[in-house]
Amino acid sequence: MRLFLHQLRYEQLLFWRSREAAFFVFAFPLLLFVLLSSVYTGTYLGKPAAWAVLAGILGYGAANTGFAGLALLLVGRREMGFLKRVRSTPIPAHVYLSAVLVSMLLIFVFQAVAVLVLGKLLKSTPFPHQALSMLLVILLGAAAFAAIGLGFTSLIRSAEGSSAAVNFVLLPMAFLSGGFGPTTHYGRVLRTIGDVLPLKYFVQLVYAIYLHNHEIWSKPGSIAVVAAWGVAGALVAIRRFRWEPVEG
Amino acid sequence: MTPAAIVVRDLRKSYGTHEAVRGVSFEIAAGEVFGLLGPNGAGKTTTVEILEGYRRRDGGDVSVLGHDPARSNPQFRERIGVVLQQSQLFANLTVREIHLMFAGYYERPRAVDEVIELVGLREKRDARVKTLSGGQKRRLDLGVALVGDPDLVFLDEPTTGFDPAARRAAWEMIRALRSLGKTILLTTHYLDEAEQLADRVAVLREGRIVREGTPADLTGGTEETEIRYRRDGREVLLRTGEPTRVLNELTTQALAEGRELEGLTVRRPTLEDVYLLLTAEEDDA
Ligand SMILES: Nc1ncnc2c1ncn2[C@@H]1O[C@H](COP(=O)(O)OP(=O)(O)O)[C@@H](O)[C@H]1O
Ligand SMILES: [Mg+2]
C-alpha cells in the first residue's frame, strides 16, 4: 500500500507536469464541451440539448482518458525503456500498473467534476440527481476503457505511431457513439456500427442516469456490454502486455 | 576467497536459429569489477540481461547473489542496480524527484542527496531532466541505479557515445563505486575502458569467451616483446622472449659498426594488440 500511494503521488506529479498530457487528456474535452454545447441548441429527449452534450462529453472523456491517455502514456514509457527499467526495481508489476490506472481514473473523476461545474456555469445544466450512480458509472467506464487501452498497447509498435493509432480508434468511436452530441440524425449504417462499440453503451448509461435520473442498475444490458469490452481488453493485456521496447 | 556474486556455467541463448550465446562460463567475486569486452553483436547485452532477469536462458546454470534471475523476485531486485544500454528517464521531473521516485521502490534506499553527490549532479539537483546534457543524463541513469544501495551493479556500455572528458568523468564514478565495495559487471567494446576499470576481463566473440583474466594476464599471454628499428631505410621487426639479450647484441653490434639504430622502439604487446588479434580471427571463420 505504501508503494502504491508513493507511485500514485508521482503519477499525479508526472501527469500535471507534462503540459501536453494535461491539455489533451484533461482540458481538451472541456474545450469540446464549450464548443458543442453552443452548437447543439433546442431540446433532446425532452431535456435541453446541452444536457445530452454534457453526457456525451463525459463518455468521450472516459474513452479519451482511460483508453487514449493511458495507452499513449504506457507506450511512451515502454518505448523509452522506462517500463523495462522499472521492472528491475523491487516495485511489483501489479502495484506499478495499478497506480498508473488509478491515477488515470482520478484524473477522469476530476475531469467529470470540472465538466459538471462548467456546464452549470455556462449552460445551467444540473448536477446529477443520482450522484452515486453517476460516480459508479464513471468509475465503471474509466476502468473498462483503461483495460481496453492496456490491451491496445500491444498493437502499437512505436511511440511515433501511437498517437495516430489511438486517435484512429478514439475519434470515430466517439463520433459514432454520441460522444460529440446525439446521433439520432445519423444514417442507419453509422448507427449500426456504433451499436457494437462500448462507448455507445456507456453514453447510454450516462444519458439514463443524467437525463432521466435512472439508477445505474436500470440498464444491466449496457453495463454488461461495457464490462465485457473491459474484460476483453484486460484479457488481451494479460496475454500480450509488454514491458520492453519493440526492437528493430 | 570471497564468495562469488555471480556464477555462470555453460550459458546458452538463441534467437530463432541464431545462437547469440554459445556456452559461456565465468565467476565474479563479491567486490570485483568484471568487464565483458567484445565487439557489437558479441552477445554482451544478451548475457547481462539474462543475469538481470530480463531474458530467459536456453541452457546453463546461473546464480546471481544466490538467486536464479529467471525467477526474479523483489528480494533479488532489492540488491541489484541496472543501467540499461538504452533507456530514458522522465524529461519533466527534476534530478532529485527522479531519485526520490526510485528510492521509494526500495526497503533501504541510500540517502538521495548522497547519491546525487556521488554521481556529480549536485549542481543540477533541481534541474529538469530535459535540461541535462547527454553525459549528465547518463550519470542520472547511474544515480537511479544506485539509489537502492545495491550490492551488484550492471552497467551495459556505460560510456558509449561519450566525448573523452565525459568518459573520464564516468570512469572516475565507476572507480568510486568500486571503493564503496560494490560488485560491478560492466560491458564495453572499448578496450581501454576494460583495461582502466576492470579487475578481470572476459573477451567475448560470437557468443563465446575467447580469453579471460586480469588485463595483465591477457597481455602477458603473449610472451614476445617487439623490437623495431630501421636499417638502410628498411623496417626491421624482431619478436623475442629475451629482449635483454637481443637488445644487448643489437646495440653492441651497432656501436661496433658506428651505426645508429634509427627509429628504435621496444614494446610489450598491449591489451589492444591482443584484442585485435582475438577479434580479427573472425575474418578467418
Ligand atoms: N531480441 C533479439 N532478437 C533477435 N536477435 C537478437 C536479439 N537481441 C540480440 N540479438 C542478436 O544476438 C546477437 C548478440 O546481441 P547482443 O547480445 O545485443 O550483443 P552485444 O550487446 O554484444 O552487442 C546479435 O547478433 C544480435 O543481433
Ligand atoms: Mg549490447
Coordinates of C-alpha atoms and ligand atoms in Angstrom, one line a residue:
Chain A
M1 CA 0.0 0.0 0.0
R2 CA 2.9 2.3 0.8
L3 CA 4.4 1.6 -2.6
F4 CA 1.1 2.1 -4.3
L5 CA 0.5 5.5 -2.7
H6 CA 4.1 6.5 -3.4
Q7 CA 3.7 5.7 -7.1
L8 CA 0.2 7.3 -7.3
R9 CA 1.8 10.6 -6.0
Y10 CA 4.5 10.5 -8.6
E11 CA 1.9 9.6 -11.4
Q12 CA 0.0 12.7 -10.5
L13 CA 3.1 14.8 -10.4
L14 CA 4.1 13.5 -13.8
F15 CA 0.7 14.0 -15.3
W16 CA 0.3 17.6 -14.3
R17 CA 4.0 18.4 -15.1
S18 CA 3.5 17.3 -18.7
R19 CA 1.7 20.1 -20.4
E20 CA 0.7 18.1 -23.5
A21 CA -0.8 15.3 -21.5
A22 CA -2.6 17.7 -19.2
F23 CA -4.0 19.6 -22.1
F24 CA -5.1 16.7 -24.4
V25 CA -6.3 14.4 -21.7
F26 CA -7.7 16.8 -19.2
A27 CA -8.5 20.1 -20.8
F28 CA -9.5 19.1 -24.4
P29 CA -12.8 17.5 -23.5
L30 CA -13.7 20.6 -21.5
L31 CA -13.0 22.7 -24.6
L32 CA -15.1 20.4 -26.7
F33 CA -18.0 20.8 -24.3
V34 CA -17.9 24.5 -24.6
L35 CA -17.9 24.3 -28.4
L36 CA -20.5 21.6 -28.8
S37 CA -22.9 23.0 -26.2
S38 CA -23.0 26.2 -28.2
V39 CA -23.8 24.3 -31.4
Y40 CA -26.5 21.9 -30.2
T41 CA -29.4 24.0 -29.1
G42 CA -33.1 23.2 -28.5
T43 CA -34.1 20.0 -26.8
Y44 CA -33.2 16.4 -26.9
L45 CA -35.2 13.6 -25.3
G46 CA -37.3 16.3 -23.6
K47 CA -34.3 18.0 -22.0
P48 CA -32.2 21.0 -23.1
A49 CA -29.6 19.7 -25.7
A50 CA -26.7 20.9 -23.5
W51 CA -27.6 18.1 -21.1
A52 CA -27.1 15.5 -23.8
V53 CA -23.9 17.2 -24.9
L54 CA -22.6 17.0 -21.4
A55 CA -23.5 13.4 -21.1
G56 CA -21.7 12.7 -24.4
I57 CA -18.6 14.6 -23.3
L58 CA -18.5 12.5 -20.1
G59 CA -18.5 9.4 -22.4
Y60 CA -15.9 10.9 -24.7
G61 CA -13.8 11.9 -21.7
A62 CA -13.9 8.3 -20.3
A63 CA -12.5 7.0 -23.6
N64 CA -10.1 9.8 -24.0
T65 CA -8.6 9.5 -20.6
G66 CA -8.9 5.8 -19.9
F67 CA -8.2 4.5 -23.4
A68 CA -6.2 7.1 -25.3
G69 CA -4.4 8.8 -22.4
L70 CA -3.4 5.5 -20.7
A71 CA -2.4 3.8 -24.0
L72 CA -0.2 6.7 -25.0
L73 CA 1.4 7.0 -21.6
L74 CA 2.2 3.4 -21.4
V75 CA 3.5 3.0 -25.0
G76 CA 5.6 6.2 -24.4
R77 CA 7.2 4.7 -21.3
R78 CA 7.6 1.3 -22.9
E79 CA 9.4 2.7 -25.9
M80 CA 11.7 4.9 -23.9
G81 CA 12.9 1.9 -22.0
F82 CA 11.4 3.2 -18.8
L83 CA 9.0 0.3 -18.1
K84 CA 11.9 -2.1 -18.6
R85 CA 13.9 -0.2 -16.1
V86 CA 11.1 -0.2 -13.5
R87 CA 11.0 -4.0 -13.9
S88 CA 14.5 -4.2 -12.4
T89 CA 13.4 -2.5 -9.2
P90 CA 11.5 -4.2 -6.4
I91 CA 8.2 -2.5 -7.1
P92 CA 5.8 -5.3 -8.1
A93 CA 4.4 -5.0 -11.6
H94 CA 0.8 -5.1 -10.4
V95 CA 1.4 -2.3 -7.9
Y96 CA 3.0 -0.1 -10.5
L97 CA 0.3 -0.7 -13.1
S98 CA -2.5 -0.2 -10.5
A99 CA -1.0 3.1 -9.5
V100 CA -0.9 4.2 -13.2
L101 CA -4.5 3.1 -13.7
V102 CA -5.9 4.6 -10.5
S103 CA -4.1 7.9 -11.4
M104 CA -5.9 8.0 -14.7
L105 CA -9.2 7.2 -13.0
L106 CA -8.6 10.0 -10.6
I107 CA -7.9 12.4 -13.5
F108 CA -11.1 11.4 -15.2
V109 CA -13.1 11.9 -11.9
F110 CA -11.6 15.4 -11.7
Q111 CA -12.5 16.0 -15.3
A112 CA -16.1 14.8 -14.8
V113 CA -16.4 17.2 -11.9
A114 CA -14.9 20.0 -14.0
V115 CA -17.4 19.3 -16.9
L116 CA -20.3 19.4 -14.5
V117 CA -19.2 22.6 -12.9
L118 CA -18.5 24.2 -16.3
G119 CA -22.0 23.1 -17.6
K120 CA -23.6 24.6 -14.6
L121 CA -21.8 27.9 -15.0
L122 CA -22.2 28.2 -18.8
K123 CA -25.4 26.3 -19.6
S124 CA -27.1 25.9 -16.2
T125 CA -27.0 22.1 -16.6
P126 CA -27.8 20.5 -13.2
F127 CA -25.6 18.3 -11.1
P128 CA -26.8 14.7 -11.4
H129 CA -29.6 13.7 -9.0
Q130 CA -28.3 10.1 -8.9
A131 CA -24.9 11.1 -7.7
L132 CA -23.9 7.7 -6.5
S133 CA -25.0 6.0 -9.8
M134 CA -23.1 8.7 -11.6
L135 CA -19.9 8.1 -9.7
L136 CA -20.3 4.4 -10.2
V137 CA -20.8 4.7 -13.9
I138 CA -17.9 7.0 -14.2
L139 CA -15.6 4.5 -12.4
L140 CA -17.0 1.6 -14.5
G141 CA -16.4 3.5 -17.8
A142 CA -13.0 4.7 -16.9
A143 CA -11.9 1.2 -15.7
A144 CA -13.3 -0.5 -18.8
F145 CA -11.7 1.9 -21.2
A146 CA -8.4 1.7 -19.2
A147 CA -8.5 -2.1 -19.6
I148 CA -9.1 -1.6 -23.4
G149 CA -6.3 0.9 -23.5
L150 CA -4.0 -1.6 -21.7
G151 CA -4.8 -4.3 -24.2
F152 CA -4.4 -1.8 -27.1
T153 CA -0.8 -1.0 -26.2
S154 CA 0.2 -4.5 -27.5
L155 CA -1.0 -3.5 -31.0
I156 CA 1.2 -0.3 -31.1
R157 CA 4.7 -0.8 -32.2
S158 CA 6.3 2.6 -31.8
A159 CA 5.9 5.8 -29.8
E160 CA 5.8 7.9 -33.0
G161 CA 2.9 6.0 -34.4
S162 CA 1.0 5.7 -31.2
S163 CA -0.9 9.0 -31.3
A164 CA -2.2 8.3 -34.8
A165 CA -3.2 4.7 -33.9
V166 CA -5.0 5.8 -30.8
N167 CA -6.9 8.7 -32.4
F168 CA -7.8 6.5 -35.4
V169 CA -9.8 4.4 -32.9
L170 CA -10.9 7.1 -30.5
L171 CA -12.3 9.8 -32.8
P172 CA -14.5 7.6 -35.0
M173 CA -15.7 5.7 -31.9
A174 CA -16.6 8.9 -30.1
F175 CA -18.4 10.3 -33.2
L176 CA -20.4 7.1 -33.8
S177 CA -21.3 6.7 -30.2
G178 CA -22.7 10.1 -29.4
G179 CA -19.7 11.4 -27.7
F180 CA -19.8 14.5 -29.8
G181 CA -23.6 15.0 -29.4
P182 CA -26.8 13.0 -30.1
T183 CA -26.7 10.5 -33.0
T184 CA -30.4 10.3 -33.8
H185 CA -29.9 12.1 -37.1
Y186 CA -27.1 9.7 -38.2
G187 CA -27.8 7.2 -41.0
R188 CA -28.6 3.6 -40.2
V189 CA -25.2 2.2 -41.2
L190 CA -23.4 4.6 -38.9
R191 CA -25.7 3.8 -36.0
T192 CA -25.3 0.1 -36.6
I193 CA -21.5 0.4 -36.4
G194 CA -21.9 2.3 -33.2
D195 CA -24.0 -0.5 -31.8
V196 CA -21.0 -2.7 -31.3
L197 CA -18.9 -0.1 -29.7
P198 CA -18.5 0.1 -25.9
L199 CA -18.7 3.9 -25.9
K200 CA -22.3 3.9 -27.2
Y201 CA -23.5 1.8 -24.3
F202 CA -21.5 3.9 -21.9
V203 CA -23.1 7.1 -23.3
Q204 CA -26.5 5.4 -23.0
L205 CA -25.8 4.7 -19.3
V206 CA -24.8 8.3 -18.7
Y207 CA -27.9 9.5 -20.6
A208 CA -30.1 7.3 -18.4
I209 CA -28.6 8.5 -15.2
Y210 CA -28.1 12.1 -16.1
L211 CA -31.0 12.9 -18.3
H212 CA -33.6 10.6 -16.8
N213 CA -32.5 10.3 -13.2
H214 CA -32.4 6.5 -13.5
E215 CA -30.2 4.4 -11.3
I216 CA -27.2 2.6 -12.9
W217 CA -29.0 -0.7 -12.4
S218 CA -31.8 0.3 -14.8
K219 CA -29.6 -0.7 -17.7
P220 CA -28.0 -4.0 -17.0
G221 CA -27.5 -4.7 -20.7
S222 CA -25.4 -1.6 -21.2
I223 CA -23.4 -2.4 -18.1
A224 CA -22.8 -5.9 -19.4
V225 CA -21.5 -4.6 -22.8
V226 CA -19.2 -2.0 -21.3
A227 CA -17.9 -4.6 -18.8
A228 CA -17.4 -7.2 -21.4
W229 CA -15.3 -4.9 -23.5
G230 CA -13.3 -4.1 -20.4
V231 CA -12.8 -7.8 -19.7
A232 CA -11.7 -8.4 -23.3
G233 CA -9.2 -5.6 -23.1
A234 CA -7.9 -7.0 -19.8
L235 CA -7.5 -10.5 -21.3
V236 CA -5.5 -9.2 -24.2
A237 CA -3.4 -7.2 -21.8
I238 CA -2.7 -10.2 -19.6
R239 CA -1.6 -12.2 -22.6
R240 CA 0.2 -9.5 -24.7
F241 CA 1.3 -6.6 -22.5
R242 CA 5.0 -6.0 -22.8
W243 CA 7.4 -4.1 -20.7
E244 CA 10.3 -3.9 -23.1
P245 CA 10.5 -1.6 -26.2
V246 CA 9.6 -3.2 -29.5
E247 CA 13.1 -3.6 -31.1
G248 CA 14.0 -3.4 -34.7
Chain B
M1 CA 38.4 -16.2 -1.3
T2 CA 35.3 -14.0 -1.2
P3 CA 32.1 -15.7 -2.1
A4 CA 31.1 -15.4 -5.7
A5 CA 28.5 -12.8 -6.5
I6 CA 27.8 -14.3 -9.9
V7 CA 28.3 -17.8 -11.2
V8 CA 27.6 -18.6 -14.8
R9 CA 28.0 -22.1 -16.2
D10 CA 27.7 -23.0 -19.8
L11 CA 25.1 -20.3 -20.5
R12 CA 23.3 -20.6 -23.9
K13 CA 20.8 -18.5 -25.7
S14 CA 19.5 -18.5 -29.2
Y15 CA 17.2 -16.1 -31.1
G16 CA 15.5 -18.3 -33.6
T17 CA 18.3 -20.2 -35.3
H18 CA 20.9 -17.6 -34.3
E19 CA 23.0 -18.7 -31.4
A20 CA 23.8 -15.5 -29.6
V21 CA 25.5 -17.0 -26.5
R22 CA 27.2 -20.4 -27.0
G23 CA 28.3 -21.8 -23.7
V24 CA 29.6 -19.0 -21.6
S25 CA 31.1 -19.6 -18.1
F26 CA 32.6 -17.2 -15.7
E27 CA 32.5 -16.2 -12.0
I28 CA 32.6 -12.8 -10.4
A29 CA 33.7 -12.5 -6.8
A30 CA 32.0 -10.1 -4.4
G31 CA 33.5 -6.6 -4.7
E32 CA 35.1 -7.3 -8.1
V33 CA 34.8 -5.2 -11.2
F34 CA 34.4 -7.6 -14.1
G35 CA 34.5 -6.4 -17.7
L36 CA 32.7 -8.2 -20.5
L37 CA 34.6 -6.9 -23.6
G38 CA 33.6 -7.6 -27.2
P39 CA 32.6 -6.1 -30.5
N40 CA 29.0 -5.3 -31.3
G41 CA 26.8 -8.4 -31.6
A42 CA 29.2 -10.5 -29.5
G43 CA 26.4 -11.3 -27.0
K44 CA 27.2 -8.9 -24.2
T45 CA 23.8 -7.5 -23.7
T46 CA 22.2 -10.9 -24.1
T47 CA 24.4 -12.3 -21.3
V48 CA 23.9 -9.3 -19.0
E49 CA 20.1 -9.2 -19.5
I50 CA 19.9 -12.9 -18.6
L51 CA 21.7 -12.1 -15.4
E52 CA 19.4 -9.2 -14.7
G53 CA 16.3 -11.4 -15.1
Y54 CA 15.0 -9.8 -18.3
R55 CA 15.7 -12.7 -20.7
R56 CA 15.2 -16.4 -20.4
R57 CA 18.2 -18.6 -21.0
D58 CA 18.0 -21.7 -23.1
G59 CA 20.6 -23.6 -21.2
G60 CA 23.2 -23.5 -18.4
D61 CA 23.2 -22.6 -14.8
V62 CA 23.2 -19.1 -13.4
S63 CA 23.4 -17.8 -9.9
V64 CA 23.3 -14.1 -9.1
L65 CA 23.7 -13.2 -5.5
G66 CA 22.4 -16.7 -4.7
H67 CA 19.3 -16.2 -6.8
D68 CA 18.2 -17.6 -10.1
P69 CA 17.4 -14.4 -12.0
A70 CA 14.9 -16.3 -14.2
R71 CA 12.7 -16.4 -11.0
S72 CA 13.3 -12.7 -10.4
N73 CA 11.7 -11.7 -7.1
P74 CA 11.6 -8.4 -5.2
Q75 CA 14.3 -9.6 -2.7
F76 CA 16.6 -10.1 -5.7
R77 CA 15.7 -6.8 -7.2
E78 CA 16.4 -5.0 -3.9
R79 CA 20.0 -5.9 -4.3
I80 CA 20.8 -5.1 -7.9
G81 CA 21.2 -1.8 -9.8
V82 CA 20.7 -1.8 -13.5
V83 CA 21.9 0.7 -16.1
L84 CA 20.4 -0.4 -19.5
Q85 CA 22.2 0.2 -22.8
Q86 CA 19.3 2.3 -23.9
S87 CA 16.7 4.0 -21.7
Q88 CA 15.4 7.4 -20.9
L89 CA 14.0 9.0 -17.8
F90 CA 11.2 11.5 -17.5
A91 CA 12.0 14.8 -19.0
N92 CA 9.7 16.8 -16.8
L93 CA 10.9 15.7 -13.4
T94 CA 13.9 17.1 -11.6
V95 CA 17.0 15.1 -10.9
R96 CA 16.0 15.0 -7.2
E97 CA 12.5 14.0 -7.9
I98 CA 13.5 11.1 -10.1
H99 CA 15.9 9.8 -7.4
L100 CA 13.1 10.1 -4.8
M101 CA 10.7 8.3 -7.0
F102 CA 13.0 5.3 -7.4
A103 CA 14.2 5.5 -3.8
G104 CA 10.6 4.8 -2.8
Y105 CA 10.7 1.4 -4.5
Y106 CA 13.4 0.1 -2.1
E107 CA 13.3 -1.0 1.5
R108 CA 16.5 0.6 2.5
P109 CA 17.4 3.3 -0.1
R110 CA 20.6 5.3 0.1
A111 CA 20.1 9.0 1.1
V112 CA 19.1 10.6 -2.2
D113 CA 21.3 13.7 -1.8
E114 CA 24.3 11.4 -1.1
V115 CA 23.7 9.6 -4.4
I116 CA 23.3 12.8 -6.3
E117 CA 26.6 14.0 -4.9
L118 CA 28.2 10.7 -5.8
V119 CA 27.3 10.9 -9.4
G120 CA 28.3 14.6 -9.5
L121 CA 24.9 16.1 -10.2
R122 CA 24.7 18.3 -7.0
E123 CA 24.6 21.5 -9.0
K124 CA 21.8 20.0 -11.2
R125 CA 19.7 18.7 -8.3
D126 CA 16.7 20.8 -9.0
A127 CA 17.1 21.0 -12.8
R128 CA 14.6 19.2 -15.0
V129 CA 15.9 16.2 -16.7
K130 CA 15.3 17.7 -20.2
T131 CA 17.9 20.4 -19.5
L132 CA 20.7 17.9 -18.8
S133 CA 23.5 17.2 -21.3
G134 CA 23.9 13.6 -22.6
G135 CA 26.7 12.9 -20.2
Q136 CA 24.7 14.2 -17.3
K137 CA 21.7 12.1 -18.3
R138 CA 23.9 9.0 -18.2
R139 CA 25.1 10.0 -14.7
L140 CA 21.5 10.3 -13.7
D141 CA 21.0 6.8 -15.0
L142 CA 23.7 5.6 -12.8
G143 CA 22.4 7.6 -9.8
V144 CA 19.0 6.0 -10.2
A145 CA 20.6 2.5 -10.4
L146 CA 22.5 3.3 -7.1
V147 CA 19.6 4.7 -5.1
G148 CA 18.5 1.3 -3.8
D149 CA 22.1 0.9 -2.4
P150 CA 22.6 -2.3 -4.5
D151 CA 25.3 -4.9 -3.8
L152 CA 25.7 -5.6 -7.5
V153 CA 25.6 -3.1 -10.3
F154 CA 25.2 -3.9 -14.0
L155 CA 26.5 -1.3 -16.5
D156 CA 25.8 -2.1 -20.1
E157 CA 28.1 0.1 -22.2
P158 CA 28.1 2.9 -19.7
T159 CA 30.2 5.3 -21.9
T160 CA 29.2 4.5 -25.4
G161 CA 28.8 7.8 -27.3
F162 CA 30.6 9.9 -24.7
D163 CA 33.2 12.5 -25.5
P164 CA 36.6 11.9 -23.9
A165 CA 36.0 14.2 -21.0
A166 CA 32.7 12.7 -20.2
R167 CA 34.2 9.2 -20.4
R168 CA 36.9 10.0 -17.9
A169 CA 34.3 11.5 -15.6
A170 CA 32.3 8.3 -15.9
W171 CA 35.4 6.2 -15.1
E172 CA 36.0 8.2 -12.0
M173 CA 32.5 7.5 -10.9
I174 CA 32.8 3.8 -11.5
R175 CA 36.1 3.8 -9.5
A176 CA 34.2 5.5 -6.7
L177 CA 31.6 2.7 -6.9
R178 CA 34.3 0.1 -6.6
S179 CA 35.6 1.8 -3.5
L180 CA 32.2 1.5 -2.0
G181 CA 32.6 -2.3 -2.2
K182 CA 30.1 -2.8 -5.0
T183 CA 30.4 -5.7 -7.3
I184 CA 30.3 -4.4 -10.9
L185 CA 29.6 -6.2 -14.1
L186 CA 30.3 -3.8 -17.0
T187 CA 30.2 -4.4 -20.7
T188 CA 32.1 -2.4 -23.2
H189 CA 33.5 -2.5 -26.6
Y190 CA 36.3 -0.1 -25.6
L191 CA 39.4 -1.8 -24.7
D192 CA 40.9 1.0 -22.7
E193 CA 37.8 1.1 -20.7
A194 CA 38.1 -2.5 -19.7
E195 CA 41.8 -2.0 -19.0
Q196 CA 41.2 1.0 -16.9
L197 CA 38.3 -0.2 -14.8
A198 CA 38.1 -4.0 -14.7
D199 CA 39.9 -6.2 -12.2
R200 CA 39.2 -9.1 -14.6
V201 CA 38.2 -9.1 -18.2
A202 CA 36.5 -11.7 -20.4
V203 CA 36.7 -11.2 -24.1
L204 CA 33.5 -12.3 -25.8
R205 CA 33.3 -13.0 -29.5
E206 CA 30.4 -14.6 -31.4
G207 CA 28.9 -15.8 -28.2
R208 CA 32.0 -17.4 -26.7
I209 CA 34.6 -16.3 -24.3
V210 CA 37.9 -16.4 -26.2
R211 CA 40.1 -15.1 -23.4
E212 CA 39.7 -14.4 -19.7
G213 CA 41.9 -12.9 -17.0
T214 CA 43.3 -9.7 -15.5
P215 CA 44.3 -7.1 -18.0
A216 CA 47.9 -8.0 -17.2
D217 CA 47.2 -11.7 -17.8
L218 CA 45.7 -11.1 -21.2
T219 CA 48.7 -9.1 -22.4
G220 CA 51.1 -11.5 -20.6
G221 CA 49.7 -14.3 -22.6
T222 CA 51.9 -13.4 -25.5
E223 CA 55.5 -13.6 -24.2
E224 CA 57.0 -11.9 -27.1
T225 CA 58.4 -8.3 -26.9
E226 CA 58.6 -6.4 -30.2
I227 CA 61.8 -4.6 -31.2
R228 CA 61.7 -2.4 -34.2
Y229 CA 64.3 -0.3 -35.9
R230 CA 65.3 0.9 -39.4
R231 CA 68.3 -0.4 -41.3
D232 CA 69.2 1.1 -44.6
G233 CA 65.7 2.6 -44.8
R234 CA 64.0 -0.8 -44.2
E235 CA 61.9 -1.6 -41.2
V236 CA 63.2 -4.5 -39.1
L237 CA 60.9 -6.2 -36.7
L238 CA 62.2 -8.8 -34.1
R239 CA 59.9 -10.7 -31.7
T240 CA 61.7 -12.2 -28.8
G241 CA 61.2 -13.7 -25.4
E242 CA 64.6 -12.5 -24.3
P243 CA 64.6 -8.8 -25.0
T244 CA 67.6 -8.0 -22.8
R245 CA 70.0 -10.3 -24.6
V246 CA 68.7 -9.4 -28.1
L247 CA 68.9 -5.6 -27.4
N248 CA 72.4 -6.0 -26.0
E249 CA 73.5 -7.8 -29.1
L250 CA 71.9 -5.2 -31.4
T251 CA 73.4 -2.2 -29.6
T252 CA 76.8 -3.8 -29.3
Q253 CA 76.9 -4.5 -33.0
A254 CA 75.6 -1.1 -33.9
L255 CA 78.2 0.6 -31.7
A256 CA 81.0 -1.5 -33.2
E257 CA 79.9 -0.5 -36.7
G258 CA 79.4 3.1 -35.6
R259 CA 75.8 3.0 -36.7
E260 CA 72.7 4.5 -35.2
L261 CA 69.6 2.2 -34.5
E262 CA 67.2 4.5 -36.2
G263 CA 63.6 4.6 -35.0
L264 CA 64.3 2.1 -32.3
T265 CA 61.2 1.1 -30.3
V266 CA 60.8 -1.7 -27.8
R267 CA 57.3 -2.6 -26.7
R268 CA 55.3 -5.2 -25.0
P269 CA 52.0 -6.0 -26.7
T270 CA 49.2 -4.0 -25.2
L271 CA 45.7 -5.4 -24.4
E272 CA 44.7 -3.7 -27.7
D273 CA 47.0 -5.9 -29.7
V274 CA 45.7 -9.0 -28.0
Y275 CA 42.1 -7.8 -28.5
L276 CA 42.6 -7.1 -32.2
L277 CA 44.3 -10.4 -32.6
L278 CA 41.4 -12.2 -30.9
T279 CA 38.6 -10.4 -32.6
A280 CA 40.4 -10.5 -36.0
E281 CA 40.1 -14.3 -36.1
E282 CA 36.5 -13.5 -37.1
D283 CA 37.7 -13.0 -40.6
D284 CA 39.1 -16.5 -40.9
A285 CA 35.8 -18.1 -39.8
Ligands
LIG1 N1 15.9 -9.7 -29.1 C1 16.6 -10.2 -30.0 N2 16.1 -10.9 -31.0 C2 16.8 -11.4 -32.0 N3 18.2 -11.3 -32.1 C3 18.8 -10.7 -31.1 C4 18.1 -10.0 -30.0 N4 18.9 -9.5 -29.2 C5 20.1 -9.7 -29.7 N5 20.1 -10.4 -30.9 C6 21.2 -10.8 -31.7 O1 22.1 -11.5 -30.9 C7 23.4 -11.2 -31.1 C8 24.0 -10.7 -29.8 O2 23.4 -9.4 -29.5 P1 23.8 -8.6 -28.2 O3 23.7 -9.5 -27.0 O4 22.9 -7.4 -28.2 O5 25.3 -8.2 -28.4 P2 26.2 -7.0 -27.9 O6 25.5 -6.5 -26.7 O7 27.5 -7.7 -27.5 O8 26.3 -6.0 -29.0 C9 23.4 -10.2 -32.2 O9 23.7 -10.9 -33.4 C10 22.0 -9.6 -32.2 O10 21.6 -9.3 -33.5
MG2 MG 24.9 -4.5 -26.3

